[in-house]
mmCIF file of C-alpha atoms in Angstrom:
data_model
loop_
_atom_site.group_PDB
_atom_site.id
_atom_site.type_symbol
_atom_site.label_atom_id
_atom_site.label_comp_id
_atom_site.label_asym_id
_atom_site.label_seq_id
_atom_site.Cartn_x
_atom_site.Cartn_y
_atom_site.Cartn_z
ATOM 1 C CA UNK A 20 54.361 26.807 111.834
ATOM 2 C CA UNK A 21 51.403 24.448 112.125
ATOM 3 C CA UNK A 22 49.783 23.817 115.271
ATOM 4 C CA UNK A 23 49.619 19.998 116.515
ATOM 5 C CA UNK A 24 46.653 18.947 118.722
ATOM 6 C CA UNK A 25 48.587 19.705 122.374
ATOM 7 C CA UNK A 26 48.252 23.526 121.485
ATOM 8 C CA UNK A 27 51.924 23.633 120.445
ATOM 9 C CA UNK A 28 53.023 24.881 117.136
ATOM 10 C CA UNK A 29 55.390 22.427 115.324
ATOM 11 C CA UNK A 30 58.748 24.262 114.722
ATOM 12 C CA UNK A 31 60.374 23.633 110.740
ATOM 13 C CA UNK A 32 63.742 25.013 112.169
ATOM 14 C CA UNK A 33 65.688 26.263 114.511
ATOM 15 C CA UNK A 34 69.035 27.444 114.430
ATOM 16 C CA UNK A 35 72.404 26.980 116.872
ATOM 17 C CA UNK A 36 73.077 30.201 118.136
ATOM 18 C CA UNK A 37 76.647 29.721 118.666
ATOM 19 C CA UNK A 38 77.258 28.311 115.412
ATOM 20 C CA UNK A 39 74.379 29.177 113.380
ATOM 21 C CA UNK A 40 73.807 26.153 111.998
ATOM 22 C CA UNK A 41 70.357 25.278 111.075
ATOM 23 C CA UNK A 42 68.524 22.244 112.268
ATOM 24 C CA UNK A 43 65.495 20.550 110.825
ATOM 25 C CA UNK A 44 63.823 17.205 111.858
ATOM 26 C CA UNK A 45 65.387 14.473 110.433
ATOM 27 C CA UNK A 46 69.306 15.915 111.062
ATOM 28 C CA UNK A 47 71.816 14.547 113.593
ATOM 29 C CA UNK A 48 73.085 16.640 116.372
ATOM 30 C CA UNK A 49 75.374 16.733 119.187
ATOM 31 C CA UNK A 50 73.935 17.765 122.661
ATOM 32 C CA UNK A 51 75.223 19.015 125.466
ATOM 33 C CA UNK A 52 74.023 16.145 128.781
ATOM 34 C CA UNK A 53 71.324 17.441 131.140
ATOM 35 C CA UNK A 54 71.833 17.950 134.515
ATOM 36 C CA UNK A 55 70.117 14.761 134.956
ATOM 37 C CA UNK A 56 72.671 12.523 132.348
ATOM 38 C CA UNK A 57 75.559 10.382 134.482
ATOM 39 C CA UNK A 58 77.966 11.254 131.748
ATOM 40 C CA UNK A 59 79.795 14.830 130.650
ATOM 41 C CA UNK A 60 79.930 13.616 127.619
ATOM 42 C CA UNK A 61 78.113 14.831 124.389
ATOM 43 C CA UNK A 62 75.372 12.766 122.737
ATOM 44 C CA UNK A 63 74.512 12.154 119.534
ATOM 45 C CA UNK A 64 70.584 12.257 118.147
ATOM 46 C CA UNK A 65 68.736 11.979 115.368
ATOM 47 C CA UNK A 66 66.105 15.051 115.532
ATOM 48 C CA UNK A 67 62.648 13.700 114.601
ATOM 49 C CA UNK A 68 60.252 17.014 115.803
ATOM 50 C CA UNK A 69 60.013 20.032 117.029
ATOM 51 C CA UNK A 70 57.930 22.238 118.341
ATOM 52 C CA UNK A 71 57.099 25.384 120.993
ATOM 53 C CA UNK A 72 57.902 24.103 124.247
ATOM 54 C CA UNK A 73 55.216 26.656 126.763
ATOM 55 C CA UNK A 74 57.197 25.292 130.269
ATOM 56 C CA UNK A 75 60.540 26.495 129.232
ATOM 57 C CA UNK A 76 59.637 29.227 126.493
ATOM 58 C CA UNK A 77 61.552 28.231 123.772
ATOM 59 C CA UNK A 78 61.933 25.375 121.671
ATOM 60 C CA UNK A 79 61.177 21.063 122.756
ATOM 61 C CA UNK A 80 62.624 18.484 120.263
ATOM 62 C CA UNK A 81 61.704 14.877 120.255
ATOM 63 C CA UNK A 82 64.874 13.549 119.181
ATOM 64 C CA UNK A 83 66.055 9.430 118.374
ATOM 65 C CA UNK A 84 69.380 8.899 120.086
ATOM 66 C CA UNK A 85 72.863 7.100 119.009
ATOM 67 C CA UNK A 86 74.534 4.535 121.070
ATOM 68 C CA UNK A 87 77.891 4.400 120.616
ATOM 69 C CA UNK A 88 78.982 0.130 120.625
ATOM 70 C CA UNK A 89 80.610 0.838 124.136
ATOM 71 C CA UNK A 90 77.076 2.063 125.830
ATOM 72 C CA UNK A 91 75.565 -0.896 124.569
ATOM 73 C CA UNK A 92 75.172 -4.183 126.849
ATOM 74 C CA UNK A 93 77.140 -5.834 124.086
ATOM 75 C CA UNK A 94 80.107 -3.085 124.027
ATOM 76 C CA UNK A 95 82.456 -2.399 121.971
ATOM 77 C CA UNK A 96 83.813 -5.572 118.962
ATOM 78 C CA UNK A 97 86.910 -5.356 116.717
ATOM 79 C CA UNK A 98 84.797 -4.561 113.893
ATOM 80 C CA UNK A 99 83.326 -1.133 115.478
ATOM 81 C CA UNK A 100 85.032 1.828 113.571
ATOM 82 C CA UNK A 101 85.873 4.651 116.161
ATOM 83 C CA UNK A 102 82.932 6.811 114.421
ATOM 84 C CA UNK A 103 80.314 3.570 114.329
ATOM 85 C CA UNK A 104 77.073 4.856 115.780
ATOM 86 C CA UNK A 105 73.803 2.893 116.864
ATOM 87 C CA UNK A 106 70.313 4.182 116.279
ATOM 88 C CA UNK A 107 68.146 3.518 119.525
ATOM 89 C CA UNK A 108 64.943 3.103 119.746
ATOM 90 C CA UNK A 109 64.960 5.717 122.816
ATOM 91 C CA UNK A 110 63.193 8.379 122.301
ATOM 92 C CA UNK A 111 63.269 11.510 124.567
ATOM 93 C CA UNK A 112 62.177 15.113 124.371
ATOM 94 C CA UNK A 113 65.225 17.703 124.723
ATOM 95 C CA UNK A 114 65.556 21.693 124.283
ATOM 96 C CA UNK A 115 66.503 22.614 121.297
ATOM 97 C CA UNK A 116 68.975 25.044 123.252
ATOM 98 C CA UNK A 117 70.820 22.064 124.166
ATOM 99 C CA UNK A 118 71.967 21.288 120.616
ATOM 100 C CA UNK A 119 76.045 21.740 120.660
ATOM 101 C CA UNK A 120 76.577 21.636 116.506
ATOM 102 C CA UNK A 121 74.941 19.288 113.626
ATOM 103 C CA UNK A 122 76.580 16.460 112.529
ATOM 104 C CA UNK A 123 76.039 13.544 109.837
ATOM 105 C CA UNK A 124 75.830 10.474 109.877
ATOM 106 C CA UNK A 125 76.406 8.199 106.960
ATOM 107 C CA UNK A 126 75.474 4.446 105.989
ATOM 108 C CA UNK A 127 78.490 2.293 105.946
ATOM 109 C CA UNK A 128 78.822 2.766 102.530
ATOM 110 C CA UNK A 129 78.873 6.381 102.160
ATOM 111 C CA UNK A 130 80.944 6.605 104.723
ATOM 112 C CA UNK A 131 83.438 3.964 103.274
ATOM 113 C CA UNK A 132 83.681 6.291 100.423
ATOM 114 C CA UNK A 133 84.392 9.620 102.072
ATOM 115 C CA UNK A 134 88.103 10.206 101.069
ATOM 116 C CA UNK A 135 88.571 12.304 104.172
ATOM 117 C CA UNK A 136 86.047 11.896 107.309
ATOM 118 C CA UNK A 137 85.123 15.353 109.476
ATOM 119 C CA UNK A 138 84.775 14.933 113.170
ATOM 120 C CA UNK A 139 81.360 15.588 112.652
ATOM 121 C CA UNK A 140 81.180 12.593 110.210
ATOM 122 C CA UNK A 141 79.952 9.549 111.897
ATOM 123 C CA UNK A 142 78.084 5.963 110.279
ATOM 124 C CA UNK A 143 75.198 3.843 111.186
ATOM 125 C CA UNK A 144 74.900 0.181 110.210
ATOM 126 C CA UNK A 145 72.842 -1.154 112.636
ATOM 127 C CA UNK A 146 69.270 -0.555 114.836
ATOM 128 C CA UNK A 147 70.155 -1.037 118.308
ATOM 129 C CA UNK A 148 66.613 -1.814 120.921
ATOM 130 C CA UNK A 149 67.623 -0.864 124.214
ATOM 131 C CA UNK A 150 65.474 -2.795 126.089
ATOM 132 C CA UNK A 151 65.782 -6.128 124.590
ATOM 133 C CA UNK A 152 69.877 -5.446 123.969
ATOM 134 C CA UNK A 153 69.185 -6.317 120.573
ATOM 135 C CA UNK A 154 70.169 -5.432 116.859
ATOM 136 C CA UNK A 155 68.549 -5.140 113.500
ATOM 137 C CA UNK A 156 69.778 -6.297 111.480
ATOM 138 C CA UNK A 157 70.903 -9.293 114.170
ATOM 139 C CA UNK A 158 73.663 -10.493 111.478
ATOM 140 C CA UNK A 159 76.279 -8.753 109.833
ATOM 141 C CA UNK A 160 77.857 -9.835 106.071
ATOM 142 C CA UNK A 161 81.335 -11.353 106.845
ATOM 143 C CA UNK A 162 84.393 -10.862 104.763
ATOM 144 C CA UNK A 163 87.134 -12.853 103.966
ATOM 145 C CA UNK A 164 89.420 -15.402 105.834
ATOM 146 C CA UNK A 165 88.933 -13.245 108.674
ATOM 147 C CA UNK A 166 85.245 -13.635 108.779
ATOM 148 C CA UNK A 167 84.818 -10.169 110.615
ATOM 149 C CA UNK A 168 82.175 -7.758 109.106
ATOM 150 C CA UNK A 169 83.978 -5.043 107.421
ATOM 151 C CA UNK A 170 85.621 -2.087 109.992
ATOM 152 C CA UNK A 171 86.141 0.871 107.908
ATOM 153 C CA UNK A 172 89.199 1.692 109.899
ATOM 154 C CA UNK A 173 91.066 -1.485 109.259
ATOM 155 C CA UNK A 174 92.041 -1.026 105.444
ATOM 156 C CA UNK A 175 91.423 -4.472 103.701
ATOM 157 C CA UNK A 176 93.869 -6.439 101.262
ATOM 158 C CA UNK A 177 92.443 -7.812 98.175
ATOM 159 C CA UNK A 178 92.249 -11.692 98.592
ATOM 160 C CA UNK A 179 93.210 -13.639 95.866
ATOM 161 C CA UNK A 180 90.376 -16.132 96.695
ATOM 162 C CA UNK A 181 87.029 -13.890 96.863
ATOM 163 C CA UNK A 182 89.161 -10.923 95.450
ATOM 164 C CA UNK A 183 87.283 -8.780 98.345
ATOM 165 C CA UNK A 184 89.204 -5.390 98.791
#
């Protein structure tokens, strides 16, 4: 553990107690809401730090949250897959003890090429900034006569014309 200049050691790991999964900075994990959150849902976020936490004793992570396309002021398009997930630019600091289970999440492609995907298997394409409601990148390739960008859940046809599968 190294000690950062606030007095507070910076944590490598800590682990789930419930399912003893271990969680570094840079993994993705579900959390349970706050008292404070207007949903009951759980959130996804991408851990960046953490580190000994003196108020509440235990362990404070700084972690990158994951808008699913229906939270964003754009909501949800035909071309979201059901596990689509965007990275914020929101940044908050959470307890550790609030982390529900790890999950992944993939770029499109690697997720395209999972044969079967786990419900903790999820995909990020896109950079979502909260406050300006926009996306990085702003475009997305389109495909076909459709000229949709590509929804993993909707299985494409090869086209004779741009033999695109």
């Amino acid at each position: 553990m190294a000690e950062n200049n606030h007095g507070k050691k910076v944590v490598d790991s800590f682990t789930i107690r419930e399912t003893g999964e271990v969680v570094r900075a840079g993994d993705c994990v579900a959390i349970r809401p706050s008292m404070d959150d207007d949903h009951e849902n759980l959130s996804l976020a991408r851990v960046e730090k953490m580190e000994t936490c003196c108020e509440c004793r235990g362990v404070a992570a700084q972690v990158r949250w994951y808008y699913q396309p229906w939270q964003t002021k754009h909501g949800s398009r035909t071309f979201h897959g059901k596990k689509e997930l965007h990275l914020s630019d929101r940044i908050d600091t959470r307890s550790a003890y609030t982390f529900e289970a790890k999950c992944v999440v993939h770029t499109l492609k690697e997720y395209s090429k999972l044969t079967t995907a786990q419900p903790e298997d999820f995909f990020c394409r896109l950079e979502y900034k909260v406050d300006s409601a926009t996306f990085m990148p702003d475009q997305l390739s389109v495909y076909c006569i459709c000229e949709m960008p590509y929804n993993p859940d909707v299985p494409m046809i090869l086209c004779p014309g741009c033999k695109e599968r």
